[in-house]
Amino acid sequence: MSSAAQSLPIEISSLCKAYGPVKALDDVSLNIAAGEFLTLLGPSGSGKTTLLMALAGFMRPDGGSIRFGDREMIATPPHKRGLGMVFQSYALFPFMTVAENVAYPLKIRGVSKSDQKTRAERALDTVQLGGYGDRRINQLSGGQRQRVALARAMVFEPQIILMDEPLSALDKKLREHMQIELKALHQKLDATVVYVTHDQREALTMSDRIAVVNHGRIEQVETPERLYRQPHSFFVADFIGESISLPVKVANDTAQLNGRVLKSDLPIAHGSGGHRLVIRPELLEVTSGAVPETANDLSGRVNDIIYQGDSVLVMVQHDSAGQINVRVPANRAGQTGLPSKGEQIGLALHPEDTIIVPEHVS
Amino acid sequence: MEQVGQRKIDGLWLTVVGTAVLFFLILPTLIVIPMSFSGASFLEFPPTSFSFRWYETYFTSPEWMSATKTSLIAAVLTVAIATPLGSLCAYGLHCSSPRIRSTAQILVIMPIVVPVILIAVGVFSLYAKLGLNYTLTGIVIAHTALALPFVIVTVMSGLQNYDFDQELAARSLGASRAYALWTITVPQVKFSIQTGAFLAFITSLDEVVISMLVSGGENATITRRMFNSLRDQLDPTIAAISTCLIVVSIAALIGVQLIGRSKNVDN
């Protein structure tokens, strides 16, 4: 690809959109760095697609600002925003060949026929579909169609590429393969990518940063690791990864579980509606003897043991807190021997893993 | 075994009833064809002699020819106006919010629901004020109003089976809305548009109630003249004209089907 195109930063500020009483976008502000892979993650109806449509220009916000680089885009029609966009349905043109599909944006831009051909071929090579140019769309598999859609969205070297759940129609194996491929492709292209998904694992796999969207608001924007380890709200903690949660009392920046002080290295975010302790099953440690002084003691009696292939889920009944799940990698379980049903075991929750979040962000 | 037998009997019934319905629907239409080749000077069935004289009468009569011309011009103009107008209306409705769409749909279908005689009386009194009675313009406007719902309904159903993301994709890739509509959407709902155009053509060509009131003199349509002729003198010219109209309609229908089929082979 030529070096003329350079990725652009995106600056969204105070974006609002209401459908009657429903706020689809509630004062959304977000800065996306040039060349970043940012994922909008949220459940359906959270407003993530509305936000993407606002970026694309298909939805006119009630207020706010969208800037690509130093250009204000809020009133710019979609075809003048210079975006590449990939749709969930692929949205390929079925009456054109693969090459004609990919060359469509070039044709609009008045690129000469021969240039159209070479650039379309090069884009198809990039998505590993070299030589597929003469095929018809209905001769392609789902994964191949997705690649054509990608090639079409990047052939004109846009500085920003938007993707609306592009992998959700693929089966699990292909989806996971395409995630890695898309990530590699992003590193090759010099483009800012805004990616929408409801699949938290996909978001964790691909993104530089993830913006968690809920009820038309952005709950938290963070790198995958920090988002996972230090969620700011119960919604984020619950939506990302596997967890169970227990209500705790917070006073003077210390949390208490059933009257016992919880040791935590993580800052406690403030909000409304009380706090919860979030326990990730794989972060708990099964101790052979007593739980060390430095950790939180969640010991209890083993209720059930479930073999899940790559790991073993041990269900532990805690005296006062109720049921707590612990995930033990299958290989480690084989070495150390699993506890048996009814056995009393020590469970340590280390301070760096002790996540305490408010029920709602304020 | 019993079930299979039962199903066979059910199938037989269906065939018998279906054939009977088709028979009663089509026979009255087809009966005019042999009648038109009759040599007698009155309508008779079955005809006792064979001749082309009534076709000759039709094609050599200046009144009949003028009426035919009026009808064909009106039908072509109706197609030319109703097809793009109705297609754009369908597109607009397809893009608008469900609430607007459902309300507008009722309004748009109105000309089909309201008895034509009421529309005819209304159009006549309005045209009396505007001076549009007995003009080609008046006929075309009235026929366009009648034909629009057919175009809108067929194109809307075509759009329903079309993945609208394609047009959004085209626009995001740099196409203006009009260019995306023309290069991406229209080619894929072409068959619906053609069907709508065909229905508009037939609507105008067959229309008699409004034409009775609004057309006349130099600009009498063929249906109006046929109606008058039925009242005044009953001769087989009518049968000959009807046969010609049937041929024109079927030819148009086959044309649309052929274009549709070649498109399906493409995909």
XYZ file of C-alpha atoms in Angstrom:
629
model
C 0.000 0.000 0.000
C 1.203 3.485 -0.694
C 2.453 5.657 2.090
C 0.098 8.507 1.195
C -2.599 7.305 3.552
C -1.990 7.891 7.208
C -4.279 6.826 9.962
C -6.311 9.499 11.684
C -7.272 9.955 15.323
C -10.992 10.122 16.123
C -12.334 12.505 18.713
C -15.905 12.010 19.864
C -17.286 14.505 22.333
C -20.650 14.797 24.063
C -22.462 12.772 21.429
C -26.195 12.431 22.117
C -29.016 10.629 20.379
C -32.501 9.944 21.720
C -35.237 7.808 20.222
C -38.252 9.131 22.083
C -37.566 8.582 25.779
C -34.730 6.107 25.067
C -31.247 7.551 25.105
C -29.329 5.530 22.525
C -26.259 7.714 23.070
C -26.023 9.525 26.372
C -23.293 12.156 26.294
C -20.621 9.901 24.825
C -17.048 11.157 24.689
C -14.173 9.029 23.447
C -10.745 9.664 21.981
C -9.318 7.070 19.656
C -5.644 7.344 18.789
C -4.350 7.234 15.214
C -3.704 3.641 14.181
C -5.452 2.208 17.223
C -7.646 -0.892 17.173
C -10.534 0.121 19.406
C -13.454 -2.165 20.131
C -16.911 -1.026 21.171
C -18.110 -3.875 23.372
C -21.576 -4.195 24.825
C -24.767 -6.232 24.901
C -27.347 -5.797 22.145
C -29.231 -2.536 22.490
C -26.372 -0.936 24.416
C -25.804 1.728 21.768
C -22.545 0.424 20.322
C -23.935 0.062 16.806
C -25.642 3.467 17.072
C -22.256 4.956 17.885
C -20.662 3.221 14.892
C -23.481 4.436 12.614
C -22.882 7.960 13.892
C -19.206 7.621 12.968
C -20.161 6.303 9.529
C -22.626 9.139 9.003
C -25.744 6.999 8.665
C -27.206 8.252 11.922
C -27.468 11.940 12.644
C -26.810 12.629 16.337
C -28.921 15.150 18.264
C -25.797 16.884 19.489
C -22.059 16.599 20.011
C -19.020 16.461 17.826
C -17.109 13.879 15.802
C -13.674 14.831 14.539
C -11.436 12.786 12.230
C -8.027 14.356 12.706
C -8.809 18.074 12.730
C -11.893 17.854 10.524
C -15.366 18.127 12.047
C -17.503 15.369 10.543
C -20.866 15.747 12.219
C -22.573 17.209 9.130
C -20.524 15.375 6.494
C -22.484 12.816 4.430
C -21.238 9.204 4.611
C -19.652 9.119 1.157
C -17.434 12.092 1.949
C -16.055 10.687 5.200
C -13.496 8.496 3.446
C -14.204 5.468 5.628
C -13.940 1.795 4.895
C -16.790 -0.119 6.432
C -17.375 -3.841 6.915
C -20.891 -5.034 7.669
C -22.167 -8.012 9.616
C -24.047 -9.222 6.531
C -20.898 -8.609 4.409
C -23.123 -6.487 2.111
C -21.315 -7.683 -0.992
C -22.949 -6.857 -4.316
C -24.224 -10.237 -5.564
C -24.533 -9.232 -9.221
C -20.845 -8.320 -9.478
C -17.780 -10.533 -9.508
C -15.342 -10.534 -6.614
C -12.998 -8.198 -8.506
C -15.831 -5.816 -9.436
C -16.887 -5.691 -5.791
C -13.399 -4.822 -4.645
C -12.898 -2.275 -7.429
C -16.204 -0.473 -6.715
C -14.726 2.195 -4.409
C -11.901 2.760 -6.916
C -14.360 3.137 -9.787
C -16.228 5.832 -7.847
C -12.947 7.639 -7.242
C -12.232 7.739 -10.952
C -9.232 5.433 -10.811
C -8.232 4.211 -14.287
C -9.393 0.725 -15.370
C -5.898 -0.769 -15.304
C -5.127 0.719 -11.884
C -8.457 -0.588 -10.614
C -7.450 -4.050 -11.704
C -3.985 -4.082 -10.152
C -5.101 -2.504 -6.896
C -8.078 -4.857 -6.551
C -5.776 -7.804 -7.167
C -3.319 -6.552 -4.582
C -6.096 -6.098 -2.010
C -7.333 -9.635 -2.710
C -3.771 -10.908 -2.264
C -3.619 -9.171 1.114
C -6.666 -11.101 2.322
C -5.299 -14.311 0.775
C -7.836 -14.465 -2.018
C -5.433 -13.941 -4.916
C -6.863 -15.385 -8.129
C -10.463 -15.279 -6.901
C -11.289 -12.103 -8.839
C -13.460 -13.720 -11.501
C -15.570 -15.736 -9.076
C -19.133 -14.820 -8.314
C -20.110 -13.985 -4.747
C -22.441 -16.973 -4.403
C -19.513 -19.282 -5.193
C -17.694 -18.223 -2.024
C -17.867 -19.578 1.519
C -18.766 -17.351 4.453
C -15.143 -16.818 5.417
C -14.175 -15.953 1.847
C -17.040 -13.459 1.587
C -15.808 -11.834 4.765
C -12.361 -11.471 3.225
C -13.805 -9.901 0.079
C -15.698 -7.415 2.242
C -12.426 -6.604 4.002
C -10.553 -6.195 0.737
C -13.283 -3.872 -0.564
C -13.159 -1.768 2.602
C -9.387 -1.273 2.462
C -8.618 -1.188 -1.261
C -8.842 2.614 -1.390
C -6.545 2.935 1.630
C -8.975 4.618 3.998
C -7.499 6.166 7.118
C -10.319 4.812 9.240
C -12.030 1.418 8.963
C -15.281 0.639 10.771
C -16.376 -2.944 11.393
C -19.831 -3.929 12.587
C -19.686 -7.446 14.080
C -17.934 -8.695 10.942
C -17.249 -12.183 12.277
C -20.502 -12.992 14.042
C -21.939 -14.975 11.118
C -18.952 -17.352 11.010
C -18.642 -20.584 12.961
C -16.495 -20.615 16.079
C -13.320 -22.097 14.628
C -13.244 -19.841 11.591
C -14.116 -16.862 13.761
C -11.152 -17.430 16.030
C -8.891 -17.861 13.035
C -10.170 -14.658 11.434
C -9.656 -12.743 14.685
C -5.942 -13.450 14.559
C -5.865 -12.678 10.845
C -7.703 -9.372 11.263
C -5.329 -8.361 14.016
C -2.337 -9.116 11.780
C -3.986 -7.245 8.899
C -4.482 -4.200 11.112
C -0.770 -4.161 11.875
C -0.041 -4.201 8.141
C -2.494 -1.414 7.260
C -1.974 2.070 8.485
C -5.538 2.641 9.595
C -7.513 3.385 12.722
C -10.003 0.570 13.298
C -13.255 0.881 15.234
C -14.698 -2.563 15.780
C -18.120 -3.416 17.210
C -18.834 -6.726 18.915
C -20.856 -8.249 21.725
C -18.325 -11.062 22.133
C -16.032 -10.178 25.038
C -13.487 -12.828 24.112
C -13.211 -11.436 20.596
C -12.728 -7.959 22.041
C -10.003 -9.162 24.402
C -8.217 -11.013 21.593
C -8.087 -8.227 19.033
C -8.168 -4.819 20.648
C -5.594 -2.264 21.661
C -8.295 -0.802 23.860
C -11.882 -1.738 24.598
C -14.707 0.703 25.289
C -17.472 -1.049 27.212
C -20.842 0.399 26.223
C -23.988 0.061 28.324
C -27.283 1.975 28.167
C -25.878 4.445 25.643
C -22.900 5.306 27.839
C -19.279 4.277 27.899
C -18.648 2.542 31.212
C -14.908 2.133 30.851
C -12.185 2.431 28.220
C -9.086 0.352 28.887
C -6.566 -2.070 27.467
C -7.858 -5.664 27.526
C -5.648 -6.683 30.445
C -6.476 -3.738 32.656
C -10.138 -4.011 31.801
C -10.105 -7.622 32.881
C -8.072 -7.135 36.015
C -9.364 -3.766 37.131
C -12.961 -3.278 36.063
C -14.502 -0.033 37.280
C -18.058 -1.215 37.612
C -20.022 -4.350 38.305
C -21.362 -4.278 34.737
C -17.863 -4.361 33.240
C -16.670 -7.042 35.687
C -19.718 -9.172 34.989
C -19.738 -8.695 31.196
C -16.077 -9.547 30.723
C -14.836 -12.946 31.711
C -16.328 -15.481 34.069
C -17.020 -14.392 37.620
C -19.193 -14.705 40.653
C -19.860 -11.761 42.905
C -20.680 -11.241 46.577
C -22.080 -8.119 48.233
C -19.566 -6.318 50.469
C -19.689 -3.285 52.747
C -17.305 -0.425 51.933
C -16.315 2.246 54.435
C -13.210 4.459 54.461
C -11.784 2.727 51.370
C -11.812 -0.695 52.999
C -14.269 -3.438 52.115
C -15.714 -5.992 54.483
C -17.122 -9.389 53.573
C -19.353 -10.684 56.366
C -17.555 -8.532 58.909
C -14.038 -9.524 57.797
C -11.819 -6.902 56.193
C -10.812 -7.725 52.615
C -7.203 -7.079 51.684
C -7.011 -5.487 48.244
C -4.228 -3.809 46.282
C -6.704 -2.421 43.759
C -8.350 0.971 44.165
C -12.048 0.816 44.967
C -14.074 2.786 42.399
C -16.930 4.874 43.708
C -20.487 4.621 42.530
C -23.981 4.059 43.741
C -25.973 1.069 44.968
C -23.369 -0.597 47.161
C -20.286 -2.630 46.263
C -19.578 -6.201 45.209
C -16.560 -8.430 45.453
C -15.844 -10.015 42.050
C -14.172 -13.405 42.125
C -12.717 -14.872 38.937
C -12.561 -18.693 39.282
C -9.096 -18.961 37.748
C -7.567 -16.325 40.073
C -8.322 -18.260 43.247
C -5.606 -20.457 44.644
C -6.240 -23.806 46.277
C -3.787 -24.033 49.191
C -2.596 -27.299 50.629
C -2.437 -26.028 54.196
C -3.810 -22.925 55.859
C -4.374 -19.787 53.759
C -1.387 -17.394 54.180
C -1.902 -14.254 56.279
C -1.343 -11.968 53.279
C -4.315 -13.358 51.308
C -8.072 -13.315 51.829
C -9.365 -16.598 53.176
C -12.335 -18.033 51.300
C -11.942 -21.621 52.458
C -14.860 -23.990 52.383
C -16.116 -27.494 51.723
C -16.030 -29.043 48.225
C -19.544 -29.443 46.866
C -18.894 -30.805 43.416
C -16.107 -31.268 40.880
C -16.755 -30.798 37.159
C -14.274 -31.899 34.504
C -14.340 -29.504 31.529
C -11.477 -30.739 29.364
C -8.944 -27.928 29.550
C -9.747 -27.263 33.199
C -11.559 -28.566 36.232
C -14.215 -26.517 37.999
C -14.312 -27.081 41.753
C -17.471 -25.845 43.460
C -16.826 -24.853 47.035
C -19.440 -24.089 49.679
C -18.193 -21.178 51.798
C -19.516 -21.013 55.348
C -21.138 -17.616 55.041
C -20.631 -16.327 51.497
C -22.328 -19.181 49.660
C -20.985 -21.009 46.627
C -17.612 -20.073 45.138
C -16.174 -21.661 41.984
C -12.476 -22.355 41.505
C -10.975 -23.223 38.153
C -7.902 -25.467 38.202
C -5.993 -26.119 34.948
C -6.416 -29.769 33.988
C -2.671 -30.460 33.859
C -2.069 -29.040 37.346
C -5.056 -30.916 38.722
C -3.508 -34.111 37.406
C -0.201 -33.427 39.152
C -1.358 -32.310 42.570
C -4.399 -34.493 42.802
C -7.877 -33.079 43.081
C -9.689 -32.592 46.357
C -12.551 -34.990 46.869
C -16.188 -34.187 47.437
C -16.965 -33.097 50.974
C -13.325 -32.263 51.747
C -12.490 -28.987 53.509
C -9.993 -27.002 51.366
C -8.137 -23.735 51.707
C -8.940 -21.026 49.152
C -6.737 -17.959 48.863
C -7.758 -14.756 47.080
C -4.641 -12.653 46.749
C -4.837 -8.880 47.298
C -3.798 -8.124 43.690
C -6.753 -10.187 42.460
C -9.294 -8.818 44.893
C -11.645 -6.823 42.688
C -14.190 -4.637 44.454
C -16.563 -2.672 42.247
C -19.565 -0.415 42.724
C -22.961 -1.719 41.617
C -23.405 1.297 39.308
C -20.963 3.893 38.058
C -21.913 7.334 39.242
C -51.271 -47.158 2.951
C -54.613 -45.668 3.888
C -52.970 -42.317 4.481
C -51.290 -42.341 1.108
C -54.626 -43.210 -0.503
C -56.318 -40.396 1.386
C -53.665 -37.996 0.215
C -54.188 -39.108 -3.374
C -57.904 -38.399 -3.116
C -57.189 -34.992 -1.562
C -54.800 -34.293 -4.418
C -57.450 -35.309 -6.925
C -59.980 -32.947 -5.361
C -57.487 -30.133 -5.462
C -56.790 -30.788 -9.122
C -60.497 -30.900 -9.989
C -61.364 -27.721 -8.080
C -58.264 -25.913 -9.331
C -58.986 -26.826 -12.921
C -62.607 -25.756 -12.566
C -61.608 -22.368 -11.157
C -59.072 -21.816 -13.930
C -61.678 -22.898 -16.491
C -64.269 -20.407 -15.274
C -61.694 -17.630 -14.985
C -60.134 -18.062 -18.383
C -62.933 -19.403 -20.572
C -64.971 -16.181 -20.789
C -61.784 -14.440 -21.866
C -60.880 -17.023 -24.462
C -64.385 -17.294 -25.903
C -63.987 -13.909 -27.622
C -61.117 -15.256 -29.710
C -63.125 -17.670 -31.905
C -65.982 -15.147 -31.948
C -63.671 -12.531 -33.429
C -62.980 -14.699 -36.472
C -66.679 -15.109 -37.200
C -68.020 -14.201 -40.617
C -71.458 -13.316 -39.267
C -72.398 -9.698 -38.576
C -73.433 -10.382 -34.979
C -71.702 -12.013 -32.013
C -72.237 -15.747 -32.074
C -70.672 -18.763 -30.416
C -69.634 -21.108 -31.799
C -68.991 -19.121 -35.009
C -70.520 -20.659 -38.124
C -68.120 -19.146 -40.651
C -64.557 -17.876 -40.649
C -63.275 -14.447 -41.736
C -60.876 -11.626 -40.905
C -63.450 -8.974 -41.777
C -63.844 -7.679 -38.209
C -60.127 -7.213 -37.879
C -60.247 -5.338 -41.139
C -63.067 -3.162 -39.825
C -61.053 -2.445 -36.694
C -57.797 -1.585 -38.399
C -59.384 0.552 -41.124
C -61.741 2.534 -38.899
C -60.285 5.979 -38.106
C -62.339 6.196 -34.873
C -61.103 2.876 -33.565
C -57.537 3.646 -34.550
C -57.622 7.045 -32.878
C -59.018 5.492 -29.707
C -56.359 2.781 -29.787
C -53.683 5.404 -30.187
C -55.056 7.410 -27.271
C -55.148 4.326 -25.068
C -51.626 3.226 -25.969
C -50.178 6.714 -25.512
C -51.991 7.062 -22.189
C -50.728 3.649 -21.064
C -47.120 4.386 -22.071
C -47.188 7.797 -20.386
C -48.755 6.271 -17.269
C -45.924 3.726 -17.135
C -43.349 6.454 -17.737
C -44.660 8.531 -14.824
C -45.962 5.926 -12.368
C -42.909 3.636 -12.501
C -40.186 6.074 -11.376
C -42.577 7.921 -9.064
C -43.890 4.738 -7.439
C -40.421 3.187 -7.173
C -39.015 6.262 -5.459
C -42.049 6.358 -3.167
C -41.486 2.700 -2.257
C -37.801 3.433 -1.618
C -38.697 6.397 0.573
C -41.206 4.365 2.567
C -38.704 1.529 2.922
C -36.184 3.937 4.435
C -38.577 5.726 6.774
C -39.467 4.784 10.335
C -42.006 1.963 10.835
C -44.616 4.387 12.159
C -44.515 6.680 9.152
C -44.332 3.681 6.865
C -47.463 1.961 8.152
C -49.502 5.179 8.024
C -48.254 6.147 4.587
C -48.847 2.641 3.284
C -52.567 2.934 4.045
C -52.773 6.280 2.231
C -50.855 4.938 -0.729
C -53.065 1.849 -1.113
C -56.206 4.007 -0.939
C -56.804 4.227 -4.708
C -57.121 0.425 -4.807
C -59.508 0.268 -1.868
C -61.860 3.134 -2.745
C -64.481 2.136 -5.366
C -63.278 3.372 -8.729
C -66.631 4.986 -9.498
C -66.151 7.313 -6.512
C -62.685 8.249 -7.717
C -64.099 8.788 -11.192
C -66.824 11.141 -9.955
C -64.290 13.026 -7.831
C -61.803 13.293 -10.651
C -64.524 14.400 -13.049
C -65.720 17.267 -10.858
C -62.151 18.340 -10.093
C -61.204 18.209 -13.774
C -64.310 20.251 -14.625
C -62.825 23.070 -12.580
C -59.319 22.588 -13.972
C -60.418 22.108 -17.568
C -58.768 18.717 -17.783
C -61.780 16.679 -18.888
C -61.449 15.162 -22.374
C -57.679 15.814 -22.379
C -54.883 13.277 -22.611
C -53.159 14.974 -19.657
C -56.245 14.374 -17.539
C -56.424 10.697 -18.471
C -52.726 10.175 -17.760
C -52.904 11.887 -14.367
C -55.943 9.835 -13.308
C -54.425 6.590 -14.575
C -51.119 7.353 -12.859
C -52.964 7.785 -9.562
C -54.618 4.393 -10.078
C -51.399 2.674 -11.154
C -49.122 4.087 -8.432
C -50.218 1.695 -5.653
C -49.397 -1.315 -7.822
C -45.898 -0.024 -8.509
C -45.349 0.928 -4.869
C -46.544 -2.419 -3.514
C -44.468 -4.523 -5.916
C -41.307 -2.454 -5.480
C -41.695 -2.422 -1.696
C -41.964 -6.186 -1.607
C -38.886 -6.359 -3.819
C -36.987 -4.100 -1.408
C -37.996 -6.310 1.504
C -35.973 -9.168 0.027
C -33.000 -6.921 -0.607
C -30.159 -6.558 1.878
C -30.225 -2.821 2.415
C -26.758 -2.914 4.001
C -25.472 -3.119 0.435
C -26.575 0.423 -0.242
C -25.047 1.603 3.041
C -21.848 -0.215 2.110
C -21.776 1.506 -1.280
C -22.289 4.884 0.374
C -19.566 4.266 2.937
C -17.271 3.285 0.057
C -17.728 6.709 -1.509
C -20.935 6.546 -3.539
C -23.438 9.371 -3.155
C -26.894 8.220 -2.161
C -28.264 8.655 -5.688
C -25.306 6.807 -7.244
C -25.595 3.956 -4.724
C -29.330 3.731 -5.384
C -28.792 3.629 -9.129
C -25.802 1.273 -9.308
C -26.478 -1.069 -6.394
C -30.130 -1.059 -5.329
C -31.972 -0.596 -8.631
C -30.233 -3.497 -10.440
C -31.340 -5.806 -7.636
C -34.994 -4.765 -7.522
C -35.200 -4.407 -11.290
C -37.623 -7.271 -11.645
C -40.035 -5.728 -9.130
C -39.834 -2.416 -10.957
C -40.546 -4.130 -14.276
C -43.485 -5.983 -12.761
C -44.774 -2.698 -11.354
C -44.401 -1.071 -14.779
C -46.308 -3.937 -16.377
C -49.136 -3.603 -13.853
C -49.232 0.152 -14.466
C -49.487 -0.467 -18.211
C -52.366 -2.945 -17.800
C -54.099 -0.724 -15.246
C -54.167 2.138 -17.718
C -55.005 0.051 -20.781
C -57.891 -1.769 -19.056
C -59.282 1.189 -17.181
C -62.883 1.964 -18.171
C -64.758 3.671 -15.323
C -62.688 6.858 -15.107
C -62.247 6.913 -18.863
C -66.013 6.854 -19.293
C -66.305 10.165 -17.461
C -63.011 11.872 -18.140
C -62.057 10.837 -21.660
C -63.997 11.594 -24.762
C -64.104 13.207 -28.176
C -60.704 13.082 -29.790
C -59.201 11.697 -26.631
C -61.617 8.831 -26.040
C -59.833 5.698 -24.901
C -60.445 2.376 -26.560
C -62.224 0.999 -23.509
C -64.651 3.917 -23.549
C -65.357 3.456 -27.233
C -65.826 -0.280 -26.769
C -68.305 0.343 -24.000
C -70.275 2.749 -26.135
C -70.134 0.380 -29.047
C -71.528 -2.437 -26.909
C -74.485 -0.251 -26.098
C -75.141 1.011 -29.610
C -74.321 -1.758 -32.057
C -73.246 -5.211 -31.079
C -70.906 -6.480 -33.805
C -67.851 -8.751 -33.656
C -65.441 -5.804 -34.025
C -65.506 -5.760 -30.222
C -64.351 -9.370 -30.159
C -61.534 -8.573 -32.582
C -60.387 -5.631 -30.462
C -60.617 -7.721 -27.295
C -58.475 -10.367 -28.920
C -55.885 -7.740 -29.822
C -55.913 -6.412 -26.246
C -55.444 -9.931 -24.877
C -52.510 -10.471 -27.226
C -50.906 -7.162 -26.185
C -51.355 -7.931 -22.467
C -49.999 -11.462 -22.745
C -47.081 -10.248 -24.842
C -46.218 -7.666 -22.175
C -46.503 -10.298 -19.436
C -44.279 -12.736 -21.313
C -41.804 -9.937 -21.934
C -41.551 -9.185 -18.205
C -41.223 -12.884 -17.407
C -38.453 -13.367 -19.964
C -36.469 -10.413 -18.640
C -36.975 -11.764 -15.121
C -35.787 -15.209 -16.111
C -32.626 -13.987 -17.814
C -31.867 -12.077 -14.626
C -32.336 -15.202 -12.502
C -30.002 -17.174 -14.762
C -27.448 -14.410 -14.201
C -27.431 -14.900 -10.456
